[in-house]
Short mmCIF file of C-alpha atoms in Angstrom, two decimals:
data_model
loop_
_atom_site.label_atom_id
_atom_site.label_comp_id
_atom_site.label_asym_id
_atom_site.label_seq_id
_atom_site.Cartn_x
_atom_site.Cartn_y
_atom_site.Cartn_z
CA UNK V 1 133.93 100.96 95.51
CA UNK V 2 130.61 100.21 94.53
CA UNK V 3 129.41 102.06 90.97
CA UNK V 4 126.15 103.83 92.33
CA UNK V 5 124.99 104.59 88.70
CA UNK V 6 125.20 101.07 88.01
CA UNK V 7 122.85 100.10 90.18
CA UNK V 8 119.93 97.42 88.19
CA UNK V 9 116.83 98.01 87.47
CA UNK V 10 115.80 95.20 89.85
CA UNK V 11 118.73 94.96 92.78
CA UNK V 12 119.25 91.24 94.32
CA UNK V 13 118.03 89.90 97.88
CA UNK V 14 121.64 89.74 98.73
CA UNK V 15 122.65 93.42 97.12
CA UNK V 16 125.25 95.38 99.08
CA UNK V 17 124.09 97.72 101.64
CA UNK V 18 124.63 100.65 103.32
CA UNK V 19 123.37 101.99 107.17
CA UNK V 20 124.21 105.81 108.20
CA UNK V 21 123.24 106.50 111.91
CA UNK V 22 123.56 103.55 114.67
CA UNK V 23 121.16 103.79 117.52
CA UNK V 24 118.91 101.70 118.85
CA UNK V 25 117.01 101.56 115.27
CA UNK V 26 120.12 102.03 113.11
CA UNK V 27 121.37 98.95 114.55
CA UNK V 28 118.57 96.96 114.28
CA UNK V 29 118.44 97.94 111.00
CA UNK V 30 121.83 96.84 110.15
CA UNK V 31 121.60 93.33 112.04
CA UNK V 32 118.56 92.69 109.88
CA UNK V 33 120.47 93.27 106.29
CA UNK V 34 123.59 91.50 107.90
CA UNK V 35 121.16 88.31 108.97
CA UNK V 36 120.02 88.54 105.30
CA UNK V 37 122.78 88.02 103.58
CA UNK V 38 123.66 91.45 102.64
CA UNK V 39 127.22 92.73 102.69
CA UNK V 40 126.69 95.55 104.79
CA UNK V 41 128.64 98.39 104.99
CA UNK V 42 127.96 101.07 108.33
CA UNK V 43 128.89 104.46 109.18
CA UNK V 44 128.16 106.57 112.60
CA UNK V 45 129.46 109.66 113.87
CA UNK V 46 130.33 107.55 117.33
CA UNK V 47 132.28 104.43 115.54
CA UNK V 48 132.58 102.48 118.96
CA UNK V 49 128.33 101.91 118.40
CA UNK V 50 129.48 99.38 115.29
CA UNK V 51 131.67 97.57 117.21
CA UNK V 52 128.99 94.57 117.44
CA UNK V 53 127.82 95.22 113.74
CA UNK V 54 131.72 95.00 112.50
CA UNK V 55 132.02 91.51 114.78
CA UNK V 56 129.12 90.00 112.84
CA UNK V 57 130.35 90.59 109.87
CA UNK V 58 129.38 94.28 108.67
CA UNK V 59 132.38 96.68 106.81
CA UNK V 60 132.93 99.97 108.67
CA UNK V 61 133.19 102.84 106.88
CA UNK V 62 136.26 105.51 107.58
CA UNK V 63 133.81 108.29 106.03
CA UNK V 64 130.36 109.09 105.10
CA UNK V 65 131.52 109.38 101.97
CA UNK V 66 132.86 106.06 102.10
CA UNK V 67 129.81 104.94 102.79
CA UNK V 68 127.78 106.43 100.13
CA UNK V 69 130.08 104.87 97.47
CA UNK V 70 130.62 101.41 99.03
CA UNK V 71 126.09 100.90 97.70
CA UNK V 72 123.97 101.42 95.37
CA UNK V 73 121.54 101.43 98.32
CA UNK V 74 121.78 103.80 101.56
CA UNK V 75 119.10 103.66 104.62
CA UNK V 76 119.71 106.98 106.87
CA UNK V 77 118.53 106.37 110.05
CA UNK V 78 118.95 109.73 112.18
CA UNK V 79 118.12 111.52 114.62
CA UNK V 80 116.05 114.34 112.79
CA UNK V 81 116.28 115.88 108.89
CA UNK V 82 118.26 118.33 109.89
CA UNK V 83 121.37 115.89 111.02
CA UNK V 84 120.41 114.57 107.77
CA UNK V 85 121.08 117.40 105.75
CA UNK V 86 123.88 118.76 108.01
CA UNK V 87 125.49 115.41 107.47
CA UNK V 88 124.77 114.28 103.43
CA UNK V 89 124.79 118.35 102.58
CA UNK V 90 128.59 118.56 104.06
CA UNK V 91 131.46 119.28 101.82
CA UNK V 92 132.99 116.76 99.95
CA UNK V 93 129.56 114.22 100.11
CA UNK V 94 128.50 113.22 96.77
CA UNK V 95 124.96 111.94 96.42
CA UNK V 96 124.79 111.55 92.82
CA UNK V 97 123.43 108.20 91.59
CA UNK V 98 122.97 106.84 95.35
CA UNK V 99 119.32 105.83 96.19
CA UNK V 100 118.36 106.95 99.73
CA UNK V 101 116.00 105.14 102.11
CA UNK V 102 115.69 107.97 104.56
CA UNK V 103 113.77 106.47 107.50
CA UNK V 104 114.64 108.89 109.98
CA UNK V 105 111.11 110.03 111.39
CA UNK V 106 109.64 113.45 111.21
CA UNK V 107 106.57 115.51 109.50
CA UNK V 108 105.47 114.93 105.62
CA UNK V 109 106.77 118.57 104.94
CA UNK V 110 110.53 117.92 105.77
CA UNK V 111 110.07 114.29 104.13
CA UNK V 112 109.02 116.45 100.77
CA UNK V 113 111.49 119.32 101.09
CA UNK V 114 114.24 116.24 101.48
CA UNK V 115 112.92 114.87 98.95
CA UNK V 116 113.94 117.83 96.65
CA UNK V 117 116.56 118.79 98.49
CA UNK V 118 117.83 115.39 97.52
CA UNK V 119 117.00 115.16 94.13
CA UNK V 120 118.77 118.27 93.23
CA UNK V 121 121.96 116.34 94.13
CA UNK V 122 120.96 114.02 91.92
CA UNK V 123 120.15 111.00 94.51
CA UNK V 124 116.73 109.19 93.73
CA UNK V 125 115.18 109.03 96.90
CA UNK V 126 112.44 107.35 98.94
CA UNK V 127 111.16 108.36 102.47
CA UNK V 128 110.00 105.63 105.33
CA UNK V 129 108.84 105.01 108.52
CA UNK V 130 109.24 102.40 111.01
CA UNK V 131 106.22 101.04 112.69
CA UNK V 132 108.11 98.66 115.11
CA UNK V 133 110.42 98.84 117.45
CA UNK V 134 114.18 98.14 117.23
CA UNK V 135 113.74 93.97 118.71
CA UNK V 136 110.76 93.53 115.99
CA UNK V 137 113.21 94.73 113.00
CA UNK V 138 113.64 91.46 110.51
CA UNK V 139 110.41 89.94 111.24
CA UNK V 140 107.33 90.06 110.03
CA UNK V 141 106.00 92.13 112.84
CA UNK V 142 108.15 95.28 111.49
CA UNK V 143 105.97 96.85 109.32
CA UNK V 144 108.21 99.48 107.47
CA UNK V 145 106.51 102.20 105.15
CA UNK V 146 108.23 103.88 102.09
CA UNK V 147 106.64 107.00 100.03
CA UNK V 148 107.88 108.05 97.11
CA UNK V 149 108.64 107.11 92.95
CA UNK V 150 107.25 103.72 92.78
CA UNK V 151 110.43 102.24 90.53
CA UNK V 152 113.04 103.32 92.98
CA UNK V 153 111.05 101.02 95.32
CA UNK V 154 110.63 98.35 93.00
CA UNK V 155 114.49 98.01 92.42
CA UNK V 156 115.45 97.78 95.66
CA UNK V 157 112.33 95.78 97.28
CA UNK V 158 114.21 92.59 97.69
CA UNK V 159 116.72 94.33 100.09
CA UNK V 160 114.48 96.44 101.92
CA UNK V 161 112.10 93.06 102.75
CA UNK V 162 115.03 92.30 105.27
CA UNK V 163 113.70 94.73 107.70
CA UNK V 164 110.30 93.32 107.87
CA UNK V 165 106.52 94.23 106.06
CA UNK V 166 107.46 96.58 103.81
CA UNK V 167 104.98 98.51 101.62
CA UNK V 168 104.97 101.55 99.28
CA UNK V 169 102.21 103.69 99.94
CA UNK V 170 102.61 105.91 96.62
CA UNK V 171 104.34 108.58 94.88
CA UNK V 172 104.40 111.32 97.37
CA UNK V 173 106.98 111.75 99.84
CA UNK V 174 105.05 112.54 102.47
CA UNK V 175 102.88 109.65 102.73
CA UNK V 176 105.46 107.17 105.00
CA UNK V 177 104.99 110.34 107.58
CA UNK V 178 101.67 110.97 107.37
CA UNK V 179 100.92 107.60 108.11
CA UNK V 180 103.22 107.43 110.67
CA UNK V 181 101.59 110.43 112.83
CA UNK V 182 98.29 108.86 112.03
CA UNK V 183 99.08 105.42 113.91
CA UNK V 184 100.65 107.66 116.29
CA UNK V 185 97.36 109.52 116.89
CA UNK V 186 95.72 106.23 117.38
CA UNK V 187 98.61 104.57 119.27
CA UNK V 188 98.07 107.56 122.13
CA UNK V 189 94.46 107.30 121.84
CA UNK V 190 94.24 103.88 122.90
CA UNK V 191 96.44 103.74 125.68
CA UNK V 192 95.05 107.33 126.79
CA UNK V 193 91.49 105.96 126.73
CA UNK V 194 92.77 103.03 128.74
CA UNK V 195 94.70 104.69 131.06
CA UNK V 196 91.14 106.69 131.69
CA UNK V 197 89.76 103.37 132.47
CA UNK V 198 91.98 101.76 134.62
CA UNK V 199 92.24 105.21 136.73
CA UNK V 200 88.30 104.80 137.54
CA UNK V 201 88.07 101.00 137.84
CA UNK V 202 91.57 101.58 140.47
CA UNK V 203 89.36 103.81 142.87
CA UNK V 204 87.01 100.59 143.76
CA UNK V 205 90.24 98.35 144.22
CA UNK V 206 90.41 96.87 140.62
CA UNK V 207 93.65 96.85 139.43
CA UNK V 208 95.45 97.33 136.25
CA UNK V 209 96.08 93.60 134.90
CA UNK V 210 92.42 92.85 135.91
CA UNK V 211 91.04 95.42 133.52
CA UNK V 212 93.56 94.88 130.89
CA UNK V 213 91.62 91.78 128.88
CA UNK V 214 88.56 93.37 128.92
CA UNK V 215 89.74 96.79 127.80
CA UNK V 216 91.59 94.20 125.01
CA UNK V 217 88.25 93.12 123.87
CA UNK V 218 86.86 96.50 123.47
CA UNK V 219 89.23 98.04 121.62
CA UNK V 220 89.43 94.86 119.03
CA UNK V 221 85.61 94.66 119.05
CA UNK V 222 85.88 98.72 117.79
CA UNK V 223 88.68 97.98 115.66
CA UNK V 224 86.45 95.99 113.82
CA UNK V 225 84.05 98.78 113.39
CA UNK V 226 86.52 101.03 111.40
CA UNK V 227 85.94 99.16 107.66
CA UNK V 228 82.24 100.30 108.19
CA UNK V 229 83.19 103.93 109.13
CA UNK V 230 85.46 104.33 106.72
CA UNK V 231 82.59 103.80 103.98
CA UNK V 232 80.33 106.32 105.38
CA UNK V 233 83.54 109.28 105.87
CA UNK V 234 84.30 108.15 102.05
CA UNK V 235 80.72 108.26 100.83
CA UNK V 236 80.02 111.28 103.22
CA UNK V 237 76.82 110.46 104.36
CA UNK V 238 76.72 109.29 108.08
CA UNK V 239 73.25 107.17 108.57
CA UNK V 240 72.66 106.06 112.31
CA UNK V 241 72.68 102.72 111.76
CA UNK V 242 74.46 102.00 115.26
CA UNK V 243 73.80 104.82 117.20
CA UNK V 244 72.93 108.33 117.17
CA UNK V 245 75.69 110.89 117.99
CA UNK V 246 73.05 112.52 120.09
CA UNK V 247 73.43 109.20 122.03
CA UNK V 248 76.81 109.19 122.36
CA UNK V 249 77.26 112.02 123.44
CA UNK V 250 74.77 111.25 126.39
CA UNK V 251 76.40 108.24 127.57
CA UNK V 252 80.06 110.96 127.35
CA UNK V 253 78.15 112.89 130.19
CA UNK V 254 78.35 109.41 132.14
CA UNK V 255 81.93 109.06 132.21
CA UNK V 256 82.51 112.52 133.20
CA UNK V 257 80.49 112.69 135.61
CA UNK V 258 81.45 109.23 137.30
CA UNK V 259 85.52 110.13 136.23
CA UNK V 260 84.45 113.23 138.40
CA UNK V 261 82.65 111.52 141.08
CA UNK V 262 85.41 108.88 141.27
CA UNK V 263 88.08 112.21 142.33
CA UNK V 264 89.51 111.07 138.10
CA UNK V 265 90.67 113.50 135.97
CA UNK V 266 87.79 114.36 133.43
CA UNK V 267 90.18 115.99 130.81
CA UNK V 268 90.09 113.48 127.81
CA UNK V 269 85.85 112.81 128.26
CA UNK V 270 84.90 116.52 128.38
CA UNK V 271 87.56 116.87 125.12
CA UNK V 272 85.46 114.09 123.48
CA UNK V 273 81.88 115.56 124.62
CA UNK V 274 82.89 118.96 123.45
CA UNK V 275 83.51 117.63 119.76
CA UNK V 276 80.36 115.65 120.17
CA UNK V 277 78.57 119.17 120.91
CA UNK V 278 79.71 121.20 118.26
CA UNK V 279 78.59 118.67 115.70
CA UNK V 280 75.26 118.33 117.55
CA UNK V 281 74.84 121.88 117.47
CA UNK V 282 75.43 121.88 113.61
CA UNK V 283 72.84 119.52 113.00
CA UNK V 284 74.56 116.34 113.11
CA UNK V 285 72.56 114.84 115.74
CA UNK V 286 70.97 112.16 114.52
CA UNK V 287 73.67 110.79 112.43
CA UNK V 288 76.27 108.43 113.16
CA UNK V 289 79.90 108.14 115.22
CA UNK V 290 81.81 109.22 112.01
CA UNK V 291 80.05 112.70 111.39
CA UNK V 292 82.92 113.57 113.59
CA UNK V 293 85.23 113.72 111.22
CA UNK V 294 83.79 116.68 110.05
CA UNK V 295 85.13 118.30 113.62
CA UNK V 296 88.42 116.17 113.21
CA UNK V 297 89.02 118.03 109.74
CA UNK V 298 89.27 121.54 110.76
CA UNK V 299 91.37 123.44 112.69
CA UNK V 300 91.13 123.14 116.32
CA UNK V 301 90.90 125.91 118.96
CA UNK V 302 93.68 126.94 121.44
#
């Protein structure tokens, strides 16, 4: 048994750890510690999922509480907080002097209330989210967010670097989340946006891996707009130096009316000229693409 409070200030690139919860991500997760060098101990409700983990070399726990003890360090991988809490919260599971990595995903509310919930039973705790999937886990394409007390971090940073990028974005909990929804947001905006596209450009017989490049080179040639934009939403002051929303919001009529003349639904271009409207209609005319954040911050309607 491993003495949790015992843990160092600064824990090795080979440390002992442990994986609760073995899906798809879970086991990724685990592989990457076990490629690592870590000796890694797993636990999962179903224990037939470690069967390949235990082969390469990983310890199978008979409990959770097993599991807990066996590191200093414990990434929970589940499927929501509340089989989180269900499961650490049960009778007989000690957290005190563990260090959690919980990078189950969910909303920056539950990451803070686990956060407490946590501390109370006296585990120091960080929240995280994975920004990869399960094949890009151990590379450097796996970029793997943690919120939370920057030392806790600090002390276990060597071990957490086998899963990939990782980076703490501060103190509060809720940060690995909120970040996580946010690339979300633009993940789904992207491929909505495209799909718009490639639905208008299929009516006059273009097809899908035809538009693809150039729809590639429009979104990186935007992507490169966003250090700009994110000056003028800091400074708040939105100077057309581009293009007028009032312009923008002309050439929006354009796609929905050819998205409507093309028999395409018009859905996601009348959603963007509405927004475009309302800021118009507060005097934001003249000003530039960002101004919109304005309509972005506030609550939407029903």
């Amino acid at each position: 048994m491993t003495d949790r409070t015992a843990a160092p200030v600064n824990a090795s690139a080979t440390a002992p750890v442990t994986v609760v919860g073995l899906g798809l991500m879970g086991r990724a997760l685990a592989g990457a510690f076990l490629t690592a060098g870590h000796p890694t101990t797993v636990w999962n409700r179903t224990s037939s999922k470690a069967a390949d983990l235990v082969a390469g070399g990983a310890r199978l726990a008979p409990s959770i509480g097993a599991a807990l003890d066996a590191s200093p360090l414990t990434v929970v991988c589940l499927t929501d907080y509340d089989a989180v809490h269900e499961l650490l919260g049960a009778d007989g599971v000690t957290l005190d002097g563990t260090t959690l990595v919980n990078l189950t995903s969910g909303d920056s509310a539950q990451a803070r209330a686990t956060a407490r919930w946590a501390g109370l039973r006296g585990a120091r705790y960080l929240d995280g989210a994975v920004m990869a999937v399960p094949p890009a886990i151990g590379t450097a394409e796996a970029i793997v967010l943690h919120s939370g007390p920057r030392a806790d971090f600090d002390a276990h940073a060597p071990a957490l670097a086998a899963l990939g990028t990782v980076s703490h974005l501060g103190e509060d909990h809720g940060l690995a989340s909120l970040y996580d929804v946010a690339g979300l947001a633009m993940m789904w905006s992207v491929l909505n946006a495209w799909l718009q596209g490639t639905a208008m450009l299929g009516k006059a017989g273009v097809d899908a891996a035809t538009y693809a490049p150039f729809a590639r080179r429009i979104a990186a040639e935007v992507a490169d707009w966003l250090p700009g934009y994110a000056e003028q939403i800091d400074a708040g002051s939105f100077p057309a130096e581009v293009s007028a929303l009032e312009t923008d919001a002309r050439a929006m009529e354009h796609l929905i009316c050819e998205s409507e003349a093309l028999g395409v639904n018009a859905e996601l271009p009348r959603l963007f000229k509405a927004m475009a409207d309302r800021a118009i209609a507060a005097g934001h005319g003249g000003e530039q693409y960002p101004v919109l954040i304005e309509e972005f911050g506030r609550p939407g309607k029903d």
